């Protein structure tokens, strides 16, 4: 068992943890800056090694390098050969280099700490480090090893990290995702799946005044298809299809030969994702002579409560032993937890430090929640038995 004063233990380190968070935030790691990402990964790997993890830099040509770190010291792990707990983090942010000039790391009078990427999710990187340091300092014994995977491209869909995430998840007992929680510190037990499609329409150009009958309007076809696509939305099921970008035509006196649309799909269930994705891939022309080409597909499957519910209910019980009453909710955005949940691996998301404003000017964490969130993560690693 963990000590009853676990929250106080981490509250005593709150300032040190906050200073580390500040150091990480000041690094600036937008997804498309490979040099910065690789340097950050090297330094974070060193920090994790100093905390007692066996770290490995996973080389990645397409984006920044990834980090795989394992905590399996015999002195602190009861069954070193057991399936590990997998902790998922990412260190890329949506904030461009130079954002610190206008959004510096700071703490205001109400105890909120601000900075680019602090909520999503640089603060979680520090939290994981200090939790595993705490396991050693308190001489705790975890029931199983811990693997920490820190990736570099979550903000753009995890194209280069997906295979690595799924590989580690298949061998894990359960997955804890260090994404920020929902308002009130609520954990995320459902997430919508997402898909992105591009629709290319080819017609035939003609002079709109002289011989319009010789043209085939790609814009006319686009109008039909936009209506058909939006008709796939089912708000009662929480399924949305949004044509968010369109482009077509050259001049008003030319029958448009080309048009394109970018399509976003979100759904709570795999069944709804399958329904909509199949309908989009099977689109048929409505204007004679037009050709359609659809590319794209599902980026993240839904995270459904069938793979999160039991783990959340265990977490609730663990939280109560710390005096915390955990709540759950869902979100329309995706994370790497969608990928692990789709494999059937028990997954719990939203374990980062409470705050608000991910990707926004007011992005912040609540400093006084650092201790309880660190204690919660420690207790979960001690008590979860999935």
Coordinates of C-alpha atoms in Angstrom, one line a residue:
X1 CA 0.0 0.0 0.0
X2 CA 1.0 3.6 -0.5
X3 CA 1.2 6.1 2.4
X4 CA -2.0 8.0 3.4
X5 CA -0.1 11.3 3.1
X6 CA 0.8 10.7 -0.5
X7 CA -0.7 14.0 -1.6
X8 CA 1.2 15.9 1.0
X9 CA 4.4 14.2 -0.1
X10 CA 4.0 15.7 -3.6
X11 CA 2.7 19.0 -2.4
X12 CA 6.0 19.4 -0.6
X13 CA 7.7 19.1 -4.0
X14 CA 5.2 21.4 -5.8
X15 CA 7.6 24.2 -6.4
X16 CA 10.3 21.9 -7.7
X17 CA 7.8 20.2 -10.0
X18 CA 6.5 23.6 -11.2
X19 CA 10.1 24.8 -12.0
X20 CA 10.6 21.7 -14.1
X21 CA 7.4 22.3 -15.9
X22 CA 8.6 25.8 -16.6
X23 CA 11.9 24.5 -18.0
X24 CA 10.0 22.1 -20.4
X25 CA 7.6 24.8 -21.5
X26 CA 10.4 27.2 -22.4
X27 CA 11.9 24.6 -24.8
X28 CA 9.2 25.2 -27.5
X29 CA 8.5 22.0 -29.4
X30 CA 6.1 22.5 -32.3
X31 CA 5.5 19.3 -34.3
X32 CA 7.2 20.5 -37.5
X33 CA 10.5 21.5 -35.9
X34 CA 12.5 18.3 -35.9
X35 CA 15.8 19.8 -34.7
X36 CA 14.1 21.2 -31.6
X37 CA 12.1 18.0 -31.1
X38 CA 15.2 15.8 -31.2
X39 CA 17.1 18.1 -28.8
X40 CA 14.1 18.1 -26.4
X41 CA 13.8 14.3 -26.6
X42 CA 17.5 13.9 -25.7
X43 CA 17.2 16.1 -22.7
X44 CA 14.0 14.6 -21.5
X45 CA 15.5 11.1 -21.9
X46 CA 18.4 12.2 -19.7
X47 CA 15.9 13.4 -17.1
X48 CA 14.0 10.1 -17.1
X49 CA 17.3 8.2 -16.9
X50 CA 18.3 10.2 -13.8
X51 CA 14.9 9.3 -12.3
X52 CA 15.7 5.6 -12.6
X53 CA 14.3 4.6 -16.0
X54 CA 16.0 2.7 -18.7
X55 CA 15.6 5.1 -21.7
X56 CA 15.9 4.6 -25.4
X57 CA 15.7 7.2 -28.2
X58 CA 13.6 5.7 -31.0
X59 CA 15.0 7.3 -34.2
X60 CA 12.4 8.8 -36.5
X61 CA 13.1 10.3 -39.9
X62 CA 9.7 11.6 -40.6
X63 CA 9.2 13.7 -37.4
X64 CA 11.0 14.2 -34.1
X65 CA 12.5 11.2 -32.3
X66 CA 10.4 9.3 -29.8
X67 CA 11.3 8.1 -26.3
X68 CA 10.7 4.7 -24.8
X69 CA 11.6 4.4 -21.1
X70 CA 11.1 1.4 -18.9
X71 CA 10.9 1.3 -15.1
X72 CA 11.4 -2.3 -13.9
X73 CA 13.9 -2.1 -11.1
X74 CA 13.6 -5.3 -9.0
X75 CA 13.8 -3.2 -5.8
X76 CA 10.5 -1.4 -6.8
X77 CA 8.7 -3.9 -9.0
X78 CA 7.2 -7.1 -7.6
X79 CA 6.9 -9.0 -10.9
X80 CA 9.5 -7.7 -13.3
X81 CA 8.3 -10.1 -16.0
X82 CA 4.6 -9.1 -15.8
X83 CA 2.8 -7.2 -18.5
X84 CA 3.7 -3.5 -17.9
X85 CA 1.5 -0.5 -17.2
X86 CA 1.9 1.7 -20.3
X87 CA 2.0 5.5 -19.8
X88 CA 1.4 7.5 -23.0
X89 CA 2.7 11.1 -23.4
X90 CA 3.6 13.3 -26.3
X91 CA 5.9 16.3 -26.3
X92 CA 5.0 18.1 -29.5
X93 CA 2.8 21.2 -29.2
X94 CA 0.7 23.3 -31.6
X95 CA 2.5 26.5 -30.7
X96 CA 5.0 27.9 -33.2
X97 CA 8.5 28.9 -32.2
X98 CA 8.4 32.5 -30.7
X99 CA 5.2 32.0 -28.9
X100 CA 7.0 32.5 -25.6
X101 CA 7.5 36.2 -26.6
X102 CA 3.7 36.7 -26.3
X103 CA 2.8 33.9 -24.0
X104 CA 5.6 33.6 -21.5
X105 CA 5.7 31.0 -18.7
X106 CA 4.1 32.7 -15.7
X107 CA 2.0 32.1 -12.6
X108 CA -0.8 34.5 -11.8
X109 CA -2.2 35.6 -8.4
X110 CA -4.8 32.8 -8.4
X111 CA -2.2 30.1 -8.8
X112 CA -2.6 29.3 -12.5
X113 CA 0.5 28.6 -14.5
X114 CA 0.5 29.7 -18.1
X115 CA 2.7 28.9 -21.1
X116 CA 2.6 27.4 -24.6
X117 CA 1.7 23.7 -24.4
X118 CA 1.7 23.7 -20.6
X119 CA -1.7 22.0 -20.3
X120 CA -1.3 19.9 -23.5
X121 CA 0.9 18.4 -22.3
X122 CA 4.3 19.5 -21.1
X123 CA 3.2 19.5 -17.5
X124 CA 2.4 15.8 -17.7
X125 CA 6.0 15.0 -18.7
X126 CA 7.2 16.5 -15.4
X127 CA 4.4 14.7 -13.5
X128 CA 5.5 11.3 -14.8
X129 CA 9.1 12.0 -13.9
X130 CA 8.4 13.0 -10.3
X131 CA 5.9 10.2 -9.8
X132 CA 8.6 7.6 -10.6
X133 CA 11.1 9.5 -8.5
X134 CA 8.5 9.3 -5.7
X135 CA 8.2 5.6 -6.0
X136 CA 11.9 5.4 -5.4
X137 CA 12.0 8.0 -2.6
X138 CA 9.2 6.3 -0.7
X139 CA 10.6 2.9 -1.4
X140 CA 7.3 1.7 -2.9
X141 CA 6.9 -1.6 -4.8
X142 CA 4.8 -1.6 -7.9
X143 CA 2.9 -4.7 -8.9
X144 CA 4.3 -4.6 -12.4
X145 CA 6.8 -2.7 -14.5
X146 CA 6.0 0.6 -16.1
X147 CA 6.7 1.6 -19.7
X148 CA 6.6 5.3 -20.6
X149 CA 6.2 6.2 -24.3
X150 CA 6.7 9.8 -25.2
X151 CA 6.0 10.6 -28.9
X152 CA 6.6 13.6 -31.1
X153 CA 3.6 13.8 -33.5
X154 CA 0.4 13.3 -31.6
X155 CA -0.8 16.8 -32.5
X156 CA -0.8 15.9 -36.2
X157 CA -2.4 12.4 -35.9
X158 CA 0.5 10.2 -34.7
X159 CA 1.4 9.0 -38.2
X160 CA 5.0 8.1 -37.3
X161 CA 4.3 6.9 -33.8
X162 CA 1.1 4.8 -34.3
X163 CA 2.9 1.6 -35.0
X164 CA 5.1 2.1 -31.9
X165 CA 2.1 2.9 -29.7
X166 CA 0.2 -0.1 -30.8
X167 CA 3.2 -2.4 -30.5
X168 CA 3.7 -1.4 -26.8
X169 CA 0.0 -1.4 -26.1
X170 CA -0.5 -5.0 -27.3
X171 CA 1.9 -6.2 -24.5
X172 CA 0.6 -3.9 -21.8
X173 CA -1.8 -4.7 -18.9
X174 CA -3.5 -1.3 -19.3
X175 CA -2.8 2.2 -20.6
X176 CA -2.8 5.5 -18.8
X177 CA -2.9 8.5 -21.1
X178 CA -1.5 11.7 -19.7
X179 CA -3.6 14.1 -21.8
X180 CA -5.2 17.0 -19.9
X181 CA -8.5 16.2 -18.1
X182 CA -11.8 17.8 -18.9
X183 CA -13.1 20.7 -16.7
X184 CA -13.2 19.8 -13.1
X185 CA -10.4 17.3 -13.5
X186 CA -12.8 14.8 -15.2
X187 CA -11.1 11.7 -16.7
X188 CA -11.9 10.9 -20.3
X189 CA -13.7 7.5 -20.8
X190 CA -15.0 8.2 -24.3
X191 CA -13.6 10.0 -27.3
X192 CA -14.9 10.4 -30.7
X193 CA -13.2 8.7 -33.6
X194 CA -12.1 10.8 -36.5
X195 CA -11.7 10.5 -40.2
X196 CA -10.5 12.9 -42.9
X197 CA -11.3 12.7 -46.6
X198 CA -10.6 14.6 -49.7
X199 CA -13.1 14.7 -52.6
X200 CA -11.8 15.6 -56.0
X201 CA -14.3 16.4 -58.7
X202 CA -13.4 16.5 -62.4
X203 CA -15.8 18.1 -64.9
X204 CA -15.1 19.8 -68.2
X205 CA -14.3 23.5 -68.8
X206 CA -16.3 25.6 -71.3
X207 CA -17.0 29.3 -72.0
X208 CA -20.0 30.1 -69.8
X209 CA -21.5 32.5 -72.3
X210 CA -20.5 31.1 -75.7
X211 CA -21.0 27.4 -75.3
X212 CA -22.0 26.4 -71.8
X213 CA -23.7 23.3 -73.1
X214 CA -20.2 21.9 -73.8
X215 CA -19.2 22.2 -70.1
X216 CA -19.7 19.9 -67.2
X217 CA -19.7 21.9 -63.9
X218 CA -17.6 20.5 -61.1
X219 CA -19.1 23.2 -58.9
X220 CA -22.6 22.0 -59.6
X221 CA -21.5 18.5 -58.6
X222 CA -19.8 19.9 -55.6
X223 CA -23.1 21.5 -54.4
X224 CA -24.9 18.1 -54.7
X225 CA -22.1 16.3 -52.9
X226 CA -21.9 18.8 -50.0
X227 CA -25.6 18.3 -49.3
X228 CA -25.3 14.5 -49.5
X229 CA -22.3 14.5 -47.2
X230 CA -23.9 16.7 -44.6
X231 CA -27.0 14.5 -44.7
X232 CA -24.9 11.7 -43.2
X233 CA -24.8 13.6 -39.9
X234 CA -26.8 12.1 -37.1
X235 CA -26.8 14.4 -34.1
X236 CA -28.8 11.9 -31.9
X237 CA -25.9 9.5 -32.3
X238 CA -23.3 12.3 -32.0
X239 CA -22.1 11.7 -35.5
X240 CA -21.0 14.7 -37.6
X241 CA -19.8 15.1 -41.1
X242 CA -18.4 18.5 -41.9
X243 CA -17.2 19.8 -45.3
X244 CA -14.9 22.4 -43.9
X245 CA -12.9 23.5 -46.9
X246 CA -13.9 23.8 -50.6
X247 CA -12.1 25.1 -53.7
X248 CA -13.3 25.3 -57.2
X249 CA -13.3 27.2 -60.5
X250 CA -11.1 29.7 -62.1
X251 CA -13.3 32.6 -63.4
X252 CA -17.0 33.4 -63.3
X253 CA -17.3 33.1 -67.1
X254 CA -15.7 29.6 -67.2
X255 CA -17.7 26.4 -66.4
X256 CA -15.6 24.9 -63.6
X257 CA -13.6 21.8 -64.6
X258 CA -12.3 21.1 -61.1
X259 CA -13.5 21.2 -57.5
X260 CA -12.4 19.8 -54.2
X261 CA -13.7 19.4 -50.7
X262 CA -12.0 18.5 -47.4
X263 CA -14.3 16.4 -45.1
X264 CA -14.1 15.8 -41.3
X265 CA -16.0 12.9 -39.7
X266 CA -16.5 12.4 -36.0
X267 CA -18.4 9.6 -34.3
X268 CA -18.7 8.0 -30.8
X269 CA -18.8 4.4 -32.0
X270 CA -17.0 2.1 -34.4
X271 CA -20.4 1.2 -36.0
X272 CA -21.1 4.8 -36.8
X273 CA -17.6 5.4 -38.1
X274 CA -18.0 2.4 -40.4
X275 CA -21.4 3.6 -41.7
X276 CA -20.2 7.0 -42.6
X277 CA -16.8 6.0 -44.0
X278 CA -18.4 3.4 -46.3
X279 CA -21.0 6.0 -47.5
X280 CA -18.2 8.5 -48.3
X281 CA -16.1 5.9 -50.1
X282 CA -19.1 4.9 -52.2
X283 CA -20.1 8.4 -53.3
X284 CA -21.6 8.4 -56.9
X285 CA -21.7 11.4 -59.3
X286 CA -25.0 13.2 -59.6
X287 CA -24.1 15.2 -62.7
X288 CA -23.7 13.3 -66.0
X289 CA -20.1 13.2 -67.1
X290 CA -18.5 14.1 -63.8
X291 CA -15.7 11.9 -62.3
X292 CA -15.2 11.6 -58.5
X293 CA -12.1 10.5 -56.6
X294 CA -12.2 10.1 -52.8
X295 CA -9.1 9.6 -50.8
X296 CA -8.4 9.4 -47.0
X297 CA -10.0 7.5 -44.3
X298 CA -10.1 6.9 -40.5
X299 CA -7.3 8.6 -38.5
X300 CA -8.4 7.5 -35.0
X301 CA -11.0 5.0 -34.1
X302 CA -13.4 5.9 -31.3
X303 CA -12.5 5.3 -27.7
X304 CA -15.5 3.5 -26.3
X305 CA -16.5 2.9 -22.7
X306 CA -16.4 -0.8 -23.2
X307 CA -12.6 -0.6 -22.8
X308 CA -12.4 2.3 -20.3
X309 CA -15.3 1.7 -17.9
X310 CA -13.9 -1.0 -15.7
X311 CA -10.5 0.8 -15.4
X312 CA -12.3 4.0 -14.5
X313 CA -14.3 2.4 -11.8
X314 CA -11.2 1.0 -10.3
X315 CA -9.6 4.4 -10.5
X316 CA -12.6 5.9 -8.7
X317 CA -12.0 3.5 -5.8
X318 CA -8.3 4.3 -5.7
X319 CA -9.1 8.0 -5.8
X320 CA -11.4 7.7 -2.8
X321 CA -8.6 6.3 -0.7
X322 CA -6.8 9.6 -1.4
X323 CA -9.9 11.7 -0.6
X324 CA -10.6 12.4 -4.3
X325 CA -13.9 11.9 -6.0
X326 CA -13.1 11.2 -9.7
X327 CA -15.6 11.9 -12.4
X328 CA -15.8 10.9 -16.1
X329 CA -16.8 12.5 -19.3
X330 CA -16.3 12.3 -23.0
X331 CA -14.8 14.6 -25.7
X332 CA -15.0 15.0 -29.4
X333 CA -11.3 15.2 -29.8
X334 CA -9.0 12.2 -30.3
X335 CA -5.8 11.1 -28.6
X336 CA -3.4 8.2 -28.7
X337 CA -5.8 6.5 -26.2
X338 CA -8.1 6.0 -29.2
X339 CA -5.5 3.8 -30.8
X340 CA -4.9 1.6 -27.7
X341 CA -8.6 1.4 -26.9
X342 CA -9.3 0.1 -30.4
X343 CA -7.0 -2.8 -29.7
X344 CA -9.2 -3.8 -26.7
X345 CA -6.5 -2.8 -24.2
X346 CA -8.0 -1.2 -21.0
X347 CA -7.3 2.5 -21.4
X348 CA -7.9 5.6 -19.1
X349 CA -7.3 9.1 -20.5
X350 CA -7.2 12.6 -19.1
X351 CA -4.8 12.0 -16.2
X352 CA -2.8 15.2 -16.7
X353 CA -3.0 18.2 -14.3
X354 CA -6.3 20.1 -14.3
X355 CA -6.4 23.4 -16.1
X356 CA -8.0 24.8 -19.2
X357 CA -7.4 26.3 -22.6
X358 CA -5.6 23.7 -24.6
X359 CA -4.2 25.3 -27.8
X360 CA -5.6 28.7 -26.7
X361 CA -4.2 32.0 -25.5
X362 CA -5.3 31.2 -21.9
X363 CA -3.8 27.7 -21.8
X364 CA -2.9 27.0 -18.1
X365 CA -2.7 24.5 -15.3
X366 CA -3.9 24.8 -11.7
X367 CA -0.8 24.7 -9.6
X368 CA -2.5 23.5 -6.5
X369 CA -3.7 20.4 -8.3
X370 CA -0.1 19.2 -9.0
X371 CA 0.2 17.2 -5.7
X372 CA -3.1 15.4 -5.9
X373 CA -2.6 14.5 -9.6
X374 CA 0.9 13.1 -8.8
X375 CA -0.6 11.2 -5.9
X376 CA -3.3 9.8 -8.1
X377 CA -0.9 8.5 -10.7
X378 CA 1.3 6.9 -8.1
X379 CA -1.7 5.2 -6.5
X380 CA -3.0 4.0 -9.8
X381 CA 0.3 2.4 -10.6
X382 CA 0.2 0.7 -7.2
X383 CA -3.4 -0.5 -7.2
X384 CA -4.8 -1.1 -10.7
X385 CA -5.0 -4.8 -11.4
X386 CA -6.3 -5.0 -15.0

